[in-house]
Coordinates of C-alpha atoms and ligand atoms in Angstrom, one line a residue:
M1 CA -16.6 9.7 16.8
N2 CA -13.2 12.0 15.1
C3 CA -9.6 12.1 16.0
S4 CA -10.0 16.0 17.2
E5 CA -11.5 18.6 15.7
G6 CA -11.9 18.1 11.5
I7 CA -10.3 15.5 11.4
D8 CA -12.6 12.8 11.2
T9 CA -11.7 9.2 12.2
R10 CA -11.2 6.8 8.5
Q11 CA -12.7 3.5 8.3
V12 CA -12.0 2.5 4.9
D13 CA -10.6 -1.0 5.4
E14 CA -12.7 -1.6 8.2
L15 CA -15.7 -1.4 6.9
Y16 CA -15.0 -2.1 2.9
I17 CA -13.1 -4.1 1.0
N18 CA -11.0 -2.1 -0.5
L19 CA -8.8 -2.5 -4.2
D20 CA -7.1 0.5 -3.5
P21 CA -5.1 -0.2 -6.5
I22 CA -2.2 2.0 -3.9
Q23 CA -3.2 0.5 -1.1
A24 CA -3.8 -2.6 -0.4
G25 CA -0.2 -3.9 0.0
G26 CA 0.5 -1.7 2.8
R27 CA -2.6 -2.6 4.4
L28 CA -1.3 -2.4 8.8
T29 CA -1.3 -5.9 10.6
T30 CA -3.0 -5.8 13.7
D31 CA 0.7 -5.9 14.8
A32 CA 1.9 -3.0 12.8
M33 CA -1.0 -1.2 14.4
K34 CA -0.4 -2.0 18.0
A35 CA 3.7 -0.4 16.8
V36 CA 1.7 2.3 16.1
I37 CA 0.6 3.5 19.3
A38 CA 3.3 2.0 21.5
Y39 CA 6.1 4.3 19.2
G40 CA 3.8 6.5 18.4
D41 CA 6.2 9.3 19.4
G42 CA 9.0 11.6 17.4
Y43 CA 11.9 9.9 18.4
S44 CA 10.3 7.1 20.2
V45 CA 13.0 4.4 18.6
C46 CA 15.5 6.6 19.8
D47 CA 15.8 5.9 24.2
N48 CA 18.6 2.8 23.6
C49 CA 20.6 4.6 20.7
V50 CA 24.4 4.4 22.0
K51 CA 27.5 4.6 20.3
P52 CA 27.9 5.3 17.0
F53 CA 24.9 6.6 16.9
R54 CA 23.1 5.1 13.7
L55 CA 19.1 3.6 12.8
D56 CA 20.7 1.4 11.6
H57 CA 22.4 -0.1 14.9
I58 CA 19.7 0.4 17.3
S59 CA 19.6 -3.2 19.0
K60 CA 16.3 -2.4 21.2
P61 CA 14.6 -3.0 19.3
P62 CA 15.5 -4.5 17.4
L63 CA 16.6 -2.6 14.4
A64 CA 20.1 -4.2 13.7
E65 CA 19.1 -7.1 13.4
F66 CA 16.0 -6.8 11.3
H67 CA 17.9 -4.6 9.0
R68 CA 20.0 -8.3 8.6
D69 CA 17.4 -10.0 8.6
L70 CA 16.0 -7.6 5.9
A71 CA 18.6 -7.9 3.0
E72 CA 19.3 -12.0 3.8
F73 CA 15.3 -11.8 2.5
L74 CA 16.3 -9.7 0.3
N75 CA 18.7 -11.5 -1.2
M76 CA 21.0 -9.0 -0.8
D77 CA 24.2 -8.3 1.2
V78 CA 22.7 -4.2 2.7
A79 CA 19.9 -2.9 3.4
R80 CA 18.4 0.4 4.8
L81 CA 15.2 2.2 5.4
V82 CA 14.4 4.4 4.1
P83 CA 11.6 6.5 3.3
G84 CA 10.0 5.3 0.6
A85 CA 10.8 3.9 -2.3
R86 CA 11.6 7.2 -4.6
R87 CA 13.8 8.1 -1.4
G88 CA 15.8 5.1 -2.2
F89 CA 15.9 5.9 -5.7
Q90 CA 16.8 9.8 -4.7
A91 CA 19.9 7.7 -3.5
V92 CA 21.1 5.7 -6.3
A93 CA 21.5 9.1 -8.2
G94 CA 22.4 11.7 -5.7
A95 CA 25.3 8.7 -5.7
I96 CA 26.0 7.8 -8.9
V97 CA 24.6 9.7 -11.7
K98 CA 26.1 13.2 -12.4
P99 CA 25.1 16.0 -14.4
G100 CA 25.1 14.9 -17.3
D101 CA 25.5 12.1 -17.4
P102 CA 22.3 9.6 -19.6
V103 CA 19.7 7.7 -17.1
L104 CA 17.7 4.7 -18.8
L105 CA 14.4 4.2 -17.4
T106 CA 11.3 3.0 -19.1
A107 CA 7.9 3.2 -21.3
Y108 CA 6.3 2.9 -17.2
S109 CA 8.7 4.0 -14.8
H110 CA 7.3 6.2 -11.8
Y111 CA 7.8 9.9 -12.0
T112 CA 10.0 9.7 -8.6
E113 CA 12.8 8.1 -10.6
F114 CA 12.5 10.2 -13.8
L115 CA 12.6 13.6 -10.3
S116 CA 15.8 11.3 -8.8
V117 CA 17.8 12.0 -12.0
E118 CA 16.1 15.7 -12.8
Q119 CA 17.4 16.3 -9.2
S120 CA 20.9 14.7 -10.0
R121 CA 21.1 16.5 -13.2
G122 CA 20.6 13.7 -15.3
M123 CA 19.5 13.0 -18.5
P124 CA 16.4 10.3 -18.8
F125 CA 15.8 8.2 -22.2
E126 CA 12.8 5.4 -21.2
I127 CA 13.4 2.0 -22.7
P128 CA 9.7 1.8 -24.9
A129 CA 7.3 -0.9 -24.1
D130 CA 6.4 -4.1 -26.5
E131 CA 3.6 -4.5 -27.6
S132 CA 1.9 -6.8 -24.5
H133 CA 3.6 -4.2 -22.0
V134 CA 6.4 -5.0 -21.4
I135 CA 10.0 -4.1 -21.5
T136 CA 11.9 -6.2 -23.1
P137 CA 15.8 -7.1 -24.1
D138 CA 16.1 -6.2 -26.8
A139 CA 14.6 -3.2 -26.5
A140 CA 17.5 -1.9 -23.5
A141 CA 20.1 -3.3 -25.9
D142 CA 18.8 -1.1 -29.3
R143 CA 17.7 1.7 -26.9
I144 CA 21.9 1.3 -24.8
E145 CA 23.1 1.5 -28.6
E146 CA 21.7 4.3 -29.3
V147 CA 22.3 6.9 -25.7
I148 CA 25.7 5.1 -26.6
R149 CA 25.9 6.4 -30.8
T150 CA 23.8 10.0 -29.7
T151 CA 25.4 11.3 -26.5
G152 CA 29.1 8.9 -26.7
K153 CA 28.8 8.5 -22.6
T154 CA 27.5 5.2 -22.0
P155 CA 24.6 5.5 -19.1
A156 CA 25.1 6.4 -15.0
L157 CA 22.4 4.4 -13.9
M158 CA 19.5 2.1 -15.8
F159 CA 15.8 1.6 -13.0
V160 CA 13.7 -1.5 -14.1
E161 CA 10.4 -1.5 -12.9
H162 CA 9.7 -5.3 -11.8
V163 CA 6.0 -4.7 -11.7
D164 CA 5.7 -1.8 -13.8
Y165 CA 2.4 0.5 -11.5
Q166 CA 0.5 0.7 -14.9
Y167 CA -0.5 -2.6 -16.5
G168 CA 0.9 -5.0 -12.9
N169 CA 2.2 -7.2 -15.2
L170 CA 6.0 -7.9 -14.8
H171 CA 9.1 -7.8 -17.1
P172 CA 12.2 -9.8 -17.0
V173 CA 14.5 -7.9 -14.7
A174 CA 17.3 -11.0 -14.6
D175 CA 17.2 -10.7 -18.4
L176 CA 17.3 -6.4 -18.9
T177 CA 19.6 -6.7 -16.4
R178 CA 22.1 -9.3 -17.8
V179 CA 21.9 -6.5 -20.8
A180 CA 22.9 -4.3 -19.1
H181 CA 25.0 -5.5 -17.4
Q182 CA 27.0 -6.1 -20.9
Y183 CA 28.0 -2.7 -20.9
D184 CA 28.5 -2.1 -16.9
I185 CA 25.6 0.1 -16.3
P186 CA 23.9 -0.8 -12.8
V187 CA 20.8 -1.7 -12.3
L188 CA 18.3 -0.6 -10.2
C189 CA 15.1 -2.5 -9.6
N190 CA 12.0 -0.7 -8.5
G191 CA 10.8 -2.9 -6.4
A192 CA 7.5 -1.0 -5.5
Y193 CA 4.2 -3.4 -7.1
T194 CA 6.8 -6.9 -4.9
V195 CA 9.1 -6.4 -2.2
G196 CA 6.6 -8.0 0.8
I197 CA 3.9 -9.7 -1.9
M198 CA 5.8 -11.7 -4.3
D199 CA 9.1 -13.4 -2.5
V200 CA 11.9 -11.1 -4.2
K201 CA 15.0 -12.0 -4.8
G202 CA 17.5 -9.7 -5.6
K203 CA 20.7 -11.0 -6.8
E204 CA 18.7 -14.0 -8.0
L205 CA 17.2 -11.1 -10.3
G206 CA 21.1 -9.1 -10.6
A207 CA 20.0 -6.3 -9.6
D208 CA 22.9 -3.8 -7.9
F209 CA 19.9 -1.5 -6.2
L210 CA 17.3 -3.1 -5.0
T211 CA 14.1 -0.6 -4.4
G212 CA 10.3 -1.3 -1.7
S213 CA 8.4 0.3 -0.7
G214 CA 7.3 -0.2 3.1
H215 CA 3.4 2.0 2.4
K216 CA 2.9 0.2 -0.6
S217 CA 4.0 -3.2 -0.6
M218 CA 5.3 -4.5 3.2
A219 CA 1.7 -3.6 5.5
A220 CA 3.6 -0.4 6.9
P221 CA 2.7 3.5 8.0
A222 CA 4.4 6.0 4.9
P223 CA 6.6 6.7 4.5
S224 CA 8.3 3.7 4.7
G225 CA 10.9 1.1 2.8
V226 CA 13.5 -0.4 1.7
L227 CA 16.8 0.0 -0.2
A228 CA 18.9 -3.0 -0.3
T229 CA 22.4 -3.0 -1.8
T230 CA 25.6 -5.8 -3.0
D231 CA 28.8 -5.8 -1.3
E232 CA 29.6 -3.9 -4.3
W233 CA 28.0 -1.0 -4.3
A234 CA 27.6 -0.5 -0.6
D235 CA 30.2 1.9 -0.3
K236 CA 29.4 4.6 -2.4
V237 CA 26.0 4.4 -2.4
F238 CA 26.0 4.4 1.7
R239 CA 29.3 6.7 1.6
T240 CA 29.8 8.1 5.2
T241 CA 30.5 12.0 6.3
G242 CA 33.8 12.7 5.9
V243 CA 33.5 17.1 6.4
K244 CA 34.0 19.1 9.1
G245 CA 33.3 21.9 11.2
D246 CA 35.1 24.7 10.0
L247 CA 34.7 27.2 13.2
T248 CA 34.5 24.0 16.0
G249 CA 35.7 21.2 14.2
R250 CA 33.2 19.3 14.2
T251 CA 32.9 15.6 13.0
F252 CA 29.9 13.7 12.3
G253 CA 31.1 9.4 13.6
I254 CA 29.4 7.1 10.9
K255 CA 26.8 9.4 9.3
E256 CA 25.5 8.1 5.8
V257 CA 25.8 11.1 3.4
E258 CA 23.1 9.8 0.9
M259 CA 20.3 8.7 3.9
M260 CA 21.1 12.1 5.6
G261 CA 22.2 10.1 9.3
C262 CA 19.2 8.3 10.5
T263 CA 15.7 7.9 8.2
L264 CA 12.5 6.2 10.4
M265 CA 13.1 7.0 13.8
G266 CA 9.6 5.6 15.9
V267 CA 6.6 4.6 14.1
T268 CA 7.8 3.9 10.5
S269 CA 10.3 1.4 10.9
V270 CA 8.5 -0.3 14.4
G271 CA 5.7 -0.9 12.5
M272 CA 6.8 -2.1 9.5
M273 CA 9.5 -4.5 12.0
A274 CA 6.3 -5.2 13.5
S275 CA 5.0 -6.6 10.1
F276 CA 8.1 -8.1 8.6
P277 CA 7.0 -11.7 9.7
H278 CA 3.9 -11.5 8.5
V279 CA 5.2 -10.4 5.5
K280 CA 8.1 -12.9 5.3
R281 CA 5.5 -15.1 5.2
R282 CA 1.9 -13.5 2.9
V283 CA 5.2 -13.7 0.7
K284 CA 4.8 -17.2 0.1
E285 CA 1.4 -16.6 -0.1
F286 CA 1.3 -14.8 -3.5
D287 CA -0.2 -17.8 -5.8
T288 CA -3.7 -17.7 -4.1
Q289 CA -3.9 -14.2 -4.7
V290 CA -2.7 -14.1 -7.9
R291 CA -5.6 -16.8 -7.8
Y292 CA -7.7 -14.3 -7.2
A293 CA -7.7 -11.3 -9.0
N294 CA -8.1 -14.0 -12.5
Q295 CA -11.5 -15.2 -10.9
I296 CA -12.5 -11.8 -10.0
V297 CA -10.8 -11.0 -13.8
D298 CA -13.0 -13.4 -15.3
A299 CA -16.0 -12.3 -13.5
L300 CA -14.9 -9.4 -15.7
L301 CA -14.8 -11.2 -19.0
S302 CA -17.6 -12.5 -18.8
I303 CA -19.0 -9.6 -19.3
E304 CA -19.3 -8.7 -23.2
G305 CA -17.5 -5.4 -24.1
T306 CA -15.1 -5.9 -21.6
K307 CA -11.5 -6.4 -22.9
V308 CA -8.1 -6.6 -20.1
Q309 CA -5.7 -5.0 -20.7
S310 CA -2.3 -5.9 -18.4
G311 CA -1.0 -9.9 -19.3
Y312 CA -3.5 -12.5 -19.2
P313 CA -3.3 -14.5 -16.9
R314 CA -3.0 -12.4 -14.5
M315 CA 0.5 -12.9 -12.9
H316 CA 0.8 -10.5 -10.2
T317 CA -3.5 -8.3 -8.9
L318 CA -2.8 -4.8 -9.8
T319 CA -5.0 -5.1 -13.4
R320 CA -5.8 -2.6 -15.8
M321 CA -9.8 -2.3 -17.1
N322 CA -11.1 -1.6 -20.3
T323 CA -15.1 -1.6 -20.2
I324 CA -15.7 1.1 -23.2
D325 CA -17.9 -1.2 -24.8
S326 CA -19.8 -2.9 -21.2
F327 CA -19.9 -0.2 -18.5
D328 CA -18.8 2.7 -20.1
K329 CA -22.4 2.1 -22.2
V330 CA -24.3 2.5 -19.5
A331 CA -23.0 5.4 -17.7
K332 CA -24.4 6.9 -21.8
T333 CA -27.5 7.2 -20.5
H334 CA -27.6 6.3 -16.3
K335 CA -28.6 8.5 -14.0
K336 CA -25.8 8.8 -12.0
R337 CA -23.8 8.5 -15.3
G338 CA -20.2 7.2 -14.8
F339 CA -20.7 7.5 -11.3
F340 CA -23.1 4.3 -11.6
L341 CA -20.6 1.6 -11.3
T342 CA -18.5 3.5 -8.1
S343 CA -21.5 3.3 -6.3
A344 CA -23.1 -0.4 -6.9
L345 CA -19.7 -1.8 -5.9
R346 CA -19.6 0.7 -2.4
E347 CA -23.5 -0.5 -2.2
R348 CA -22.1 -4.0 -1.5
G349 CA -19.4 -3.2 0.6
I350 CA -16.1 -3.1 -2.5
T351 CA -14.4 0.5 -2.3
G352 CA -11.0 2.0 -4.0
I353 CA -11.4 1.7 -7.7
L354 CA -11.0 5.8 -9.2
A355 CA -14.5 7.1 -8.1
G356 CA -16.3 7.8 -11.8
S357 CA -14.7 5.4 -14.3
T358 CA -16.2 3.5 -16.5
R359 CA -13.1 3.5 -19.0
V360 CA -10.2 2.5 -18.6
W361 CA -9.6 1.8 -14.5
K362 CA -7.7 0.2 -12.8
F363 CA -8.2 -2.4 -9.5
N364 CA -5.8 -4.1 -6.7
S365 CA -6.8 -7.0 -4.9
Y366 CA -4.4 -8.0 -2.8
G367 CA -4.6 -9.4 0.5
I368 CA -8.7 -10.2 0.3
N369 CA -10.1 -14.2 1.3
K370 CA -12.0 -16.9 -0.9
E371 CA -15.4 -15.3 0.6
Q372 CA -14.4 -11.8 -1.2
A373 CA -12.8 -13.0 -4.3
E374 CA -16.5 -14.4 -5.2
H375 CA -18.5 -11.3 -3.4
V376 CA -16.4 -8.9 -5.7
S377 CA -16.5 -11.3 -8.2
K378 CA -20.3 -11.9 -8.5
S379 CA -20.7 -7.7 -7.3
F380 CA -19.4 -7.5 -10.7
I381 CA -21.5 -9.8 -12.5
E382 CA -24.9 -8.9 -11.0
I383 CA -24.1 -4.8 -11.4
A384 CA -23.9 -6.3 -15.7
E385 CA -27.4 -7.6 -14.8
R386 CA -29.2 -5.5 -13.6
E387 CA -27.9 -2.5 -16.2
G388 CA -28.8 -5.0 -19.2
L389 CA -25.4 -5.9 -19.9
P390 CA -25.3 -9.2 -21.6
L391 CA -22.9 -12.0 -20.6
S392 CA -20.9 -13.8 -22.3
G393 CA -19.8 -18.0 -21.5
Ligands
PLP401 C1 4.4 4.1 -5.5 C2 5.3 3.7 -6.7 C3 6.4 4.2 -6.8 C4 6.4 5.1 -5.3 O1 7.2 4.3 -3.3 P1 6.6 4.9 -2.9 O2 7.4 4.2 -1.4 O3 5.5 5.7 -2.1 O4 8.1 6.0 -2.1 C5 7.9 4.0 -7.4 N1 7.3 2.9 -7.7 C6 6.7 2.9 -8.6 C7 6.8 1.4 -9.2 C8 5.1 2.8 -7.5 O5 4.2 2.2 -8.7

């Protein structure tokens, strides 16, 4: 079966337990899949768009209500849908970073955070991580002082990742924002790995801006995401158009400049909205998901030589392992070389770990159930035993 010539159907999450680091939290709910079919056509949410003609004012389907619910869910004042967390960074940087402004990022910032600074012609400065791979308030304070001393300017913005993509570690965002605010630096909290998975309360974290990724963590189609802010910053980041056509005299109502007017006009917004009730429930069950992740890590750690590079015990399901002294030893002599591990996992119905990796690799077990957690744990141990690796404990 295929979609059309040359385009096969994709059957990954139907057939496998998918541990892909970036895919686990974006897997669609059944309701989102229904929305995808019903709202697949281009501007499908525009059937009942009436004055003032803006996405967040549409009441059928209930996008206006969804925007309000999202802001409340995130404990912020205002929310807008954006095509990915990155477009949230871009909107914020575009609105508040001027050419030559220093901007703080971290040693774990995502490339799209850097690109948003670059596009605004700001100058990126990274806050280093400590030896346990956490961004500490002391490191932030030191870097702020240094940047002010060397550039003569206070940073225009600070990016912090709630959970980073390299180690899946949880960073002390509330403490980091407290430090930044002492210097009047606004903070964007990047919740690409948390909004939609964990219960994220923006104001409790002190965030001036909070971004989430629909396709990474909110069970939504790509490209989708959310940018939320406080009343203090809303007028700046969501400023409305003021230009006029010089010949025609046309003006453009209340379209928001950084949003380019409207953002998610069909399958993305409705898919996100269809998953939202599920997302609201699932953030309350994150503890169970963390328990499964720890169960898998513990199974891996029982294979001698295996290390977990992320903080342990885990506080998030995205985890970085080091199997240089276990699975990689097998890879040296195995006929399938480094591919033996991912191939053996695949035989057991598990996919999503980068093919061929036996050294340092990541998995994200978000969304699995009890039986699947047991199966994944048992599979790693079975593979190790079959290859003659010693087990401890
Ligand atoms: C995935 C990721 C992003 C990008 O999210 P999009 O929604 O695809 O734009 C940004 N930051 C971090 C930390 C990420 O892991």
